[in-house]
Tab-separated table of C-alpha atoms in Angstrom:
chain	number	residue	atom	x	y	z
M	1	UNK	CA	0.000	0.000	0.000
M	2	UNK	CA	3.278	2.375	0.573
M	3	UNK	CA	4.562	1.450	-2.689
M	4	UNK	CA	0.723	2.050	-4.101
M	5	UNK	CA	0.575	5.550	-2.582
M	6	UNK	CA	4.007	6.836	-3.480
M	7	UNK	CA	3.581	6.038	-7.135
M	8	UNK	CA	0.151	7.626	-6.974
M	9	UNK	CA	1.799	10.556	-5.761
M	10	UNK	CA	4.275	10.624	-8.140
M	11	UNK	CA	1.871	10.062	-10.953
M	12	UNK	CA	0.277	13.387	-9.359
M	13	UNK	CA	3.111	15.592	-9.705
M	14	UNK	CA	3.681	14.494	-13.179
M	15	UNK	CA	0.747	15.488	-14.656
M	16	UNK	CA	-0.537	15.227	-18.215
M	17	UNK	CA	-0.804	12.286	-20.754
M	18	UNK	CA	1.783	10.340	-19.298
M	19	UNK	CA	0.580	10.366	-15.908
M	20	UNK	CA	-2.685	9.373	-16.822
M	21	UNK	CA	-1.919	6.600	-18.734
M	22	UNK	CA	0.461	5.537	-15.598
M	23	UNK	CA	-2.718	5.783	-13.008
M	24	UNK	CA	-4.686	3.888	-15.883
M	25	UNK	CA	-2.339	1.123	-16.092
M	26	UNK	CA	-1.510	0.762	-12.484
M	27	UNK	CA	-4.905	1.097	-11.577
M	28	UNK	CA	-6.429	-1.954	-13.725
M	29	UNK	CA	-3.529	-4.028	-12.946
M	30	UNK	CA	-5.535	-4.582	-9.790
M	31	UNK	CA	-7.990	-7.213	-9.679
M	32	UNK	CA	-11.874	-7.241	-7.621
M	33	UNK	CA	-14.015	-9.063	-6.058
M	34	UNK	CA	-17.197	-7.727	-4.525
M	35	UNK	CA	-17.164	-9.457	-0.738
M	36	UNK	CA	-19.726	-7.279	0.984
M	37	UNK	CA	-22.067	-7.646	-2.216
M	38	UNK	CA	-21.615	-11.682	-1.856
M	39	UNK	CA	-22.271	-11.950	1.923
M	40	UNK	CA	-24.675	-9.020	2.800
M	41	UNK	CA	-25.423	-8.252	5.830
M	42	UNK	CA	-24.950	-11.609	7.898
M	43	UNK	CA	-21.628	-10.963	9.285
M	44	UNK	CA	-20.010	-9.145	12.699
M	45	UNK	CA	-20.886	-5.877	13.070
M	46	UNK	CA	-18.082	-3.206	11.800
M	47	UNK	CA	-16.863	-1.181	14.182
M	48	UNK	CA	-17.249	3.037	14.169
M	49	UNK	CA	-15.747	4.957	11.597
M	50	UNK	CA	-13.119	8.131	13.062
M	51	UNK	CA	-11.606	10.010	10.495
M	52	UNK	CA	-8.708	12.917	11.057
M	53	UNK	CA	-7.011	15.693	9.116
M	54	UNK	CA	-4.926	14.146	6.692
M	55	UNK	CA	-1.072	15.496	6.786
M	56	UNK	CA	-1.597	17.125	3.219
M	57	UNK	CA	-3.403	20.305	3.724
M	58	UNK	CA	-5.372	20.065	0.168
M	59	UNK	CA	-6.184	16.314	0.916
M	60	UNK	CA	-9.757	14.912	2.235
M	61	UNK	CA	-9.658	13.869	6.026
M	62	UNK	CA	-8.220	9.909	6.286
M	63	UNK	CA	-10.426	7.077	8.267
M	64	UNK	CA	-8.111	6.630	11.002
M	65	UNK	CA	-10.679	4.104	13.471
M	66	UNK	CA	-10.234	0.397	13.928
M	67	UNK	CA	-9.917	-1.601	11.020
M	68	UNK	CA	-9.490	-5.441	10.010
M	69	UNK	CA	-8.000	-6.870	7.003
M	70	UNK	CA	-7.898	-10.435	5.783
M	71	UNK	CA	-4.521	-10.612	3.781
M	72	UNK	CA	-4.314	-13.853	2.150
M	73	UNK	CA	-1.135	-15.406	0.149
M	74	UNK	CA	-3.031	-17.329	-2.842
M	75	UNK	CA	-0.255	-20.379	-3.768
M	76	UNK	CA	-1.429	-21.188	-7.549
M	77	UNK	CA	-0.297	-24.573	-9.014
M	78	UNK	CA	-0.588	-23.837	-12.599
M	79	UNK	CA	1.085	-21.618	-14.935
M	80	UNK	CA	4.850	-21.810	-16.164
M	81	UNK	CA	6.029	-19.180	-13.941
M	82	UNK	CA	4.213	-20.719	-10.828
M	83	UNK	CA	5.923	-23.900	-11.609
M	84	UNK	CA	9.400	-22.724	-11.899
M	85	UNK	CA	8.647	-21.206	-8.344
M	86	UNK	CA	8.068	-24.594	-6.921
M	87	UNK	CA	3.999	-24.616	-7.425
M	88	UNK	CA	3.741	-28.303	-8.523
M	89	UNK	CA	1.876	-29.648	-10.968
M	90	UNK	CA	-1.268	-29.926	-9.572
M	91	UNK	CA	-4.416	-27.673	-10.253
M	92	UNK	CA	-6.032	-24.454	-8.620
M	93	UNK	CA	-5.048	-22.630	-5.564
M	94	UNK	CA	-4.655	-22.291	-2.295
M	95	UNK	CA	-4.755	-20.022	0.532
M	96	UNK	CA	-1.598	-21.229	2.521
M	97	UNK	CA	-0.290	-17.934	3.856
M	98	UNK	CA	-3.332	-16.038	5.742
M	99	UNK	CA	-3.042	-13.079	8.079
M	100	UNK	CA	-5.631	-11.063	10.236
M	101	UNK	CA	-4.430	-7.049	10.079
M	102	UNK	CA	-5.722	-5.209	12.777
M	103	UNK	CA	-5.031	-1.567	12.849
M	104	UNK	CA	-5.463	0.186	15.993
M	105	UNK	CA	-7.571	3.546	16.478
M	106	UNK	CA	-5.431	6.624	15.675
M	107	UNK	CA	-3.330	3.900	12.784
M	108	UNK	CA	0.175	4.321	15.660
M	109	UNK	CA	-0.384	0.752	16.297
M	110	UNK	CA	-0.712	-2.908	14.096
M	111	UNK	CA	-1.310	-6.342	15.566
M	112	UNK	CA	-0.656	-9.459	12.775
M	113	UNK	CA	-2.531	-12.795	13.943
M	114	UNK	CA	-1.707	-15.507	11.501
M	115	UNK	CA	-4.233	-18.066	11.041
M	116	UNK	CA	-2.055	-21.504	10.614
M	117	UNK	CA	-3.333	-23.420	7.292
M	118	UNK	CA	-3.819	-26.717	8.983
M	119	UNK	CA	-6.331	-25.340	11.690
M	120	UNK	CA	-9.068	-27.202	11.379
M	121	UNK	CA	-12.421	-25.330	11.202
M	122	UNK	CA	-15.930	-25.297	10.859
M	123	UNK	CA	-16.590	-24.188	7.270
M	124	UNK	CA	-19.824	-22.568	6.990
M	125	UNK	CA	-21.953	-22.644	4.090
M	126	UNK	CA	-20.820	-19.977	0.963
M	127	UNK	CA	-22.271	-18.636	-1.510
M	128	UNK	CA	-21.009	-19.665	-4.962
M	129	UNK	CA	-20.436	-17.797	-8.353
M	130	UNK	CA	-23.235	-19.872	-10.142
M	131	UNK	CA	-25.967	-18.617	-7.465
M	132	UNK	CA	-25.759	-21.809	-5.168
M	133	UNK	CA	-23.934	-22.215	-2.172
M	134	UNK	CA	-21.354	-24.385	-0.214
M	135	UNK	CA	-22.224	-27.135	2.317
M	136	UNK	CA	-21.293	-26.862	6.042
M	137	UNK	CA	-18.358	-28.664	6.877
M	138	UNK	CA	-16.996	-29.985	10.274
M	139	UNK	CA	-13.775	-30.459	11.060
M	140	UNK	CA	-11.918	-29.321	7.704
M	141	UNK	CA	-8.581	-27.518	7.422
M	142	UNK	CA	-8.692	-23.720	7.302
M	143	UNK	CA	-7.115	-22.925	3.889
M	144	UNK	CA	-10.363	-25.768	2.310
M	145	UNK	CA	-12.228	-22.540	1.969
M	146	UNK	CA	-10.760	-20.374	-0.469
M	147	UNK	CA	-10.126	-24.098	-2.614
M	148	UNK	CA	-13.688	-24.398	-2.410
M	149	UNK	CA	-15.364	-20.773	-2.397
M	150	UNK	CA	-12.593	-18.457	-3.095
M	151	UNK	CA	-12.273	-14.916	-1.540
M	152	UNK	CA	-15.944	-14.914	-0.160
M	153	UNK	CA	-15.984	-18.178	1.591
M	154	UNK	CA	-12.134	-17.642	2.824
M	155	UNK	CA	-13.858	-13.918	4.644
M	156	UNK	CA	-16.792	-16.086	5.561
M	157	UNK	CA	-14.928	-18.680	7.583
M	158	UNK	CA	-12.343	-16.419	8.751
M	159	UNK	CA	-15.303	-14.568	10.473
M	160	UNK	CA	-16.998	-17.371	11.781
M	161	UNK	CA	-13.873	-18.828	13.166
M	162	UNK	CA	-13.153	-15.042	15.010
M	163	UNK	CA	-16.210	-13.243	15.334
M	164	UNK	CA	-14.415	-10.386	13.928
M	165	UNK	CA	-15.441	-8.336	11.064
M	166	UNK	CA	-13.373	-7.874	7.809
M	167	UNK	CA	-13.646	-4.645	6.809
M	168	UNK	CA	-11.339	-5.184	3.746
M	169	UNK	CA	-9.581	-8.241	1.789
M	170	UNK	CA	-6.489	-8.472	-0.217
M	171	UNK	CA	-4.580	-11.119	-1.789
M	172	UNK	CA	-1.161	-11.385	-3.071
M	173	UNK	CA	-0.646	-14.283	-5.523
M	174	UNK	CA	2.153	-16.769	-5.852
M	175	UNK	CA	4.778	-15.207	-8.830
M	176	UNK	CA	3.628	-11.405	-7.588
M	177	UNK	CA	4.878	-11.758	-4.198
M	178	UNK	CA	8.541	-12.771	-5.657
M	179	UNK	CA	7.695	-10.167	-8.251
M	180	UNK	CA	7.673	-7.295	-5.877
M	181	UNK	CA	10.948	-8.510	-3.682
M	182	UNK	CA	13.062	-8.748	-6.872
M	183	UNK	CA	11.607	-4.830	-8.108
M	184	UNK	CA	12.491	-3.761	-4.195
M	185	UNK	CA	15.844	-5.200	-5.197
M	186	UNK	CA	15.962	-8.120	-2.709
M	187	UNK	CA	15.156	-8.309	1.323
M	188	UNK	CA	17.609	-8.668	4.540
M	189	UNK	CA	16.429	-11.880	6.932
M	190	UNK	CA	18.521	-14.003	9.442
M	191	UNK	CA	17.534	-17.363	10.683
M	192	UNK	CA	19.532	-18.920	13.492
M	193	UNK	CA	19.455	-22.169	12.181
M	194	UNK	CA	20.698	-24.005	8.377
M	195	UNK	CA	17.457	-24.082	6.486
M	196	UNK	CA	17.791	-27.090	3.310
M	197	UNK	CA	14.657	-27.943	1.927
M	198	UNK	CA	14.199	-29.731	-1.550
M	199	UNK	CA	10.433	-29.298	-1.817
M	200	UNK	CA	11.046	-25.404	-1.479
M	201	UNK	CA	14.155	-25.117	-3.399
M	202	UNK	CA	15.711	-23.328	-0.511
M	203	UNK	CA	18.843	-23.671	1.303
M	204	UNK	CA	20.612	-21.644	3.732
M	205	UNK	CA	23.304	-22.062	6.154
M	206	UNK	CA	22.729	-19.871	9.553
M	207	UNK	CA	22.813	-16.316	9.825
M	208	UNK	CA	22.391	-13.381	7.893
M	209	UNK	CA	21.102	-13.435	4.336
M	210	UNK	CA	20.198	-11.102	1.183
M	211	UNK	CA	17.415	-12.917	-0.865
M	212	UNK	CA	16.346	-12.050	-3.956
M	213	UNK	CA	12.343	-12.768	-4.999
M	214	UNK	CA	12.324	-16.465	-5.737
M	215	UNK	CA	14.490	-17.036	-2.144
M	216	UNK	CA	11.739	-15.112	-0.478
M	217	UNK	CA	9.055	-16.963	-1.334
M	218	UNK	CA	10.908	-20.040	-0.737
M	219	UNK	CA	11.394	-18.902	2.550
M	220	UNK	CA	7.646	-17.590	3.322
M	221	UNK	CA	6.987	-21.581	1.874
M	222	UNK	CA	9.135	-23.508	3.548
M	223	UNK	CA	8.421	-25.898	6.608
M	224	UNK	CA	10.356	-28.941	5.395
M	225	UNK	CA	13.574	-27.692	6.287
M	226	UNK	CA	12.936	-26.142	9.611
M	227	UNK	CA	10.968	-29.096	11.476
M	228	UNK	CA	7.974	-29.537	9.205
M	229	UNK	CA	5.456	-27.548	11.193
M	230	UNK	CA	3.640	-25.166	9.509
M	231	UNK	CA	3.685	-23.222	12.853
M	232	UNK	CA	7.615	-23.149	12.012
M	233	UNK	CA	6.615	-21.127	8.768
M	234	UNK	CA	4.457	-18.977	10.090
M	235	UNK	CA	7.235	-17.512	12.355
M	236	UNK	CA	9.512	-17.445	9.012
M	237	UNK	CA	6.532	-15.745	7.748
M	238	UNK	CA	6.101	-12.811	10.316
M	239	UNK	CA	10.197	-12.174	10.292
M	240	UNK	CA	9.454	-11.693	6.457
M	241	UNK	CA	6.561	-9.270	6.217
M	242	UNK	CA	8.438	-7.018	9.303
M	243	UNK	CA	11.328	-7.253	7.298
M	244	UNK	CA	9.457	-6.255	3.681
M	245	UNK	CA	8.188	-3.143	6.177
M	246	UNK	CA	11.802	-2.280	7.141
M	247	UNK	CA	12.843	-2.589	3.561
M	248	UNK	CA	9.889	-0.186	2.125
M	249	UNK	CA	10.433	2.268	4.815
M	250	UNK	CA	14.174	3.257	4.690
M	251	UNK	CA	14.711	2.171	0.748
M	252	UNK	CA	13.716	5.788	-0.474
M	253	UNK	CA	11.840	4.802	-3.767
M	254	UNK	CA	11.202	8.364	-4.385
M	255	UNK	CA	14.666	8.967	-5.410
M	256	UNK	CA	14.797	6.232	-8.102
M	257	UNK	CA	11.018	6.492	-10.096
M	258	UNK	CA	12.064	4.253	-12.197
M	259	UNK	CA	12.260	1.448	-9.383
M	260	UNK	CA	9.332	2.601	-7.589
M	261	UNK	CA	7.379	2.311	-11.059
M	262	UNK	CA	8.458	-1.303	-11.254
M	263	UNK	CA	7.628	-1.962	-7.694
M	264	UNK	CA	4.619	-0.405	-8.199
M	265	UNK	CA	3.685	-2.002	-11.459
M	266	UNK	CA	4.543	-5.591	-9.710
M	267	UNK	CA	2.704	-4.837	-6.424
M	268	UNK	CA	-0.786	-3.975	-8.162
M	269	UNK	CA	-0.286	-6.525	-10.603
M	270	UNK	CA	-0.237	-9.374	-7.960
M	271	UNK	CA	-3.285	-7.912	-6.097
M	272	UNK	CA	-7.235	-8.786	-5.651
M	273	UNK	CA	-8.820	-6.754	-3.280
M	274	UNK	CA	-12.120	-5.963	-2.230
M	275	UNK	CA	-14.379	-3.153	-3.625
M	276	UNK	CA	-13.778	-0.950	-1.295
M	277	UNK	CA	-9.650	-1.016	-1.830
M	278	UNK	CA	-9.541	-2.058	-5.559
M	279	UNK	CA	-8.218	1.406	-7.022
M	280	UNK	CA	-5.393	3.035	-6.380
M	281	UNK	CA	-7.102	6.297	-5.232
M	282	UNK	CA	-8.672	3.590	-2.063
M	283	UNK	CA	-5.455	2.253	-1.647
M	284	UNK	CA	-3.829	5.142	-1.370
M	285	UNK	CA	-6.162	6.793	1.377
M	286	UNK	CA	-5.210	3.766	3.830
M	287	UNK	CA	-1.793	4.305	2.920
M	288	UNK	CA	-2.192	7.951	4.486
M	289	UNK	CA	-3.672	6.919	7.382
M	290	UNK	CA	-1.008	4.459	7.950
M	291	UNK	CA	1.773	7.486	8.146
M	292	UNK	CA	2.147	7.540	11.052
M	293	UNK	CA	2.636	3.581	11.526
M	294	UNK	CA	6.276	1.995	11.932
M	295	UNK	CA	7.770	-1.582	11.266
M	296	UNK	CA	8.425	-1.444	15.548
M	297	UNK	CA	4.869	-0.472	16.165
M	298	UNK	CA	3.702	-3.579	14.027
M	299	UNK	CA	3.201	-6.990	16.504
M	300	UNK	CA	3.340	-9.919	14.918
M	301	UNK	CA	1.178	-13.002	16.944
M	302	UNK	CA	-0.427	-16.455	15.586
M	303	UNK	CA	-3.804	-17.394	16.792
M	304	UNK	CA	-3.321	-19.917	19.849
M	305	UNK	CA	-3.406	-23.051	18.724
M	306	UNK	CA	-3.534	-27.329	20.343
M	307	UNK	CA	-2.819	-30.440	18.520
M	308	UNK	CA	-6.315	-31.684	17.275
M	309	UNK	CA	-7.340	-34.686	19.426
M	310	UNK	CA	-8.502	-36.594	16.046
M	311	UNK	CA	-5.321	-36.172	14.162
M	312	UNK	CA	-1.944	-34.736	15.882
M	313	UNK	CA	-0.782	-33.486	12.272
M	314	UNK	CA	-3.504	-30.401	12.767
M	315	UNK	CA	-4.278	-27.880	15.145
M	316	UNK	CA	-7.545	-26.402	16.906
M	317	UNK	CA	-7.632	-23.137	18.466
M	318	UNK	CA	-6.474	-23.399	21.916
M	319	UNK	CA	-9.201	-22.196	24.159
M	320	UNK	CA	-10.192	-19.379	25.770
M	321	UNK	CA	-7.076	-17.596	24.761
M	322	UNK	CA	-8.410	-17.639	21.230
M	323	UNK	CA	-11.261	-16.286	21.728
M	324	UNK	CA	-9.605	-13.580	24.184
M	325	UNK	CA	-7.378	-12.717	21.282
M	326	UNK	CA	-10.423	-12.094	18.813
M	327	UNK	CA	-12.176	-9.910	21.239
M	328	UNK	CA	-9.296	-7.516	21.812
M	329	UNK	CA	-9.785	-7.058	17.930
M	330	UNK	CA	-13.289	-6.220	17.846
């Protein structure tokens, strides 16, 4: 979204033709999908708007209340370029990276509550693109809901499982995520331990490492080669997106347009997002509000989590500190 709103403030200075067929082209890289339209009105309710003066004297005040995000990593299996990233051969995609964004009132604070992928859930019944809808099912891993609804049944079960409403959604796709690393010319992470795992293509002795776009996704993917727990990625996860923050933060794009364009280009083109935060106009207004918001002030959690009694190889939510950590996001 930092990368979205400096471009669209570049694209604002420029002026003229050029600069609108730059907003044009950034603008429909960006895929929709109408979640509020799909679920209407049976869902949490969504907590009071606030808004403040934005920084920029000229600009429209910024909504700066409490706000929850469903950010979603979508791993497709098809596709040449998805393959040569270590997507596999089968079909479709799924939602194996999924994060909870809660922004604080006043935007000074962020907590990050990763959902693992092998929680298993109670899916509720979704509403389909052909008019029908989904079946209930008990007992099924989390990330079954975007295979079997998409976006709207991955919201859907996200907010049954929390009680928490998703005020926006946004996806980042397999290739786009690697995309935008190599246009932000690589990211800084250490792990403490050798990571070597085939099925990821990713090896690393311990310590500190520059990785370019295909190493970081390789590392946001692998489990393999640090114990096999997808609880292990998850932290692997988290060190990556505070990391990504750090790197957007101090990299300066504005002094190199040409890079910024390129991260900006690759950012929009990997996204689907909601209605309400498919343009870059939307995008950019939550980028304003977020101004004030640093990599320190972001905290990075995963939802408490048990061994399921019917199979040890998944996880339920471990009780009541699950729910207590869904209320304090309400």
């Amino acid at each position: 979204m930092r990368v979205v709103a400096l471009a669209f403030g570049c694209v604002l200075v420029l002026g003229g033709a050029g600069a609108g067929w730059l907003y044009w082209h950034l603008d429909h890289n960006i895929r929709s999908v109408d979640i509020d339209g799909a679920l209407g009105d049976d869902r949490p309710a969504r907590p009071a708007a606030t808004a403040s003066p934005s920084a920029v004297p000229s600009a429209a005040p910024v909504d700066t209340g409490v706000l929850n995000l469903l950010v979603l990593g979508s791993d497709s299996r098809t596709g040449k370029e998805n393959k040569a990233l270590g997507g596999g051969d089968s079909g479709g995609a799924r939602s194996d990276t999924a994060m909870v964004v809660h922004l604080d009132a006043g935007r000074t604070g962020a907590t990050v509550v990763s959902i693992p992928r092998d929680t298993l859930v109670e899916r509720p019944a979704c509403p389909t693109r052909s008019g029908g809808t989904t079946a209930v099912a008990y007992g099924v891993m989390f990330n079954s809901a975007y295979s079997v609804g998409g976006p709207v049944c991955a919201v859907k079960t996200v907010e049954h499982l929390t009680g928490v409403r998703m005020d926006h959604y946004l996806e980042v796709d397999f290739t786009g995520f690697a995309d935008i690393v190599d246009a932000l010319g690589g990211v800084d992470v250490t792990t403490p331990v050798a990571i070597d795992d085939d099925r990821s293509h990713l090896d690393l002795t311990a310590g500190e490492h520059h990785l370019d776009g295909k190493q970081a996704l390789a590392f946001a993917r692998t489990r393999y080669g640090i114990g096999g727990s997808d609880l292990d990625r998850i932290k692997l996860q988290q060190q990556l997106v505070k990391a990504l923050l750090d790197k957007v933060s101090t990299e300066g794009l504005l002094t190199d347009p040409a890079r910024l364009y390129r991260t900006a280009d690759a950012a929009t083109k990997s996204l689907t997002a909601d209605t309400g935060l498919d343009s870059l106009t939307e995008l950019t207004g939550l980028a304003r509000s977020l101004g004030g918001l640093s990599a320190d002030a972001v905290r990075t959690v995963m939802m408490p989590v048990v061994p399921a009694p019917s199979d040890g190889n998944r996880v339920v939510p471990d009780e009541p500190e699950a729910t207590q950590l869904w209320k304090s996001l309400r």
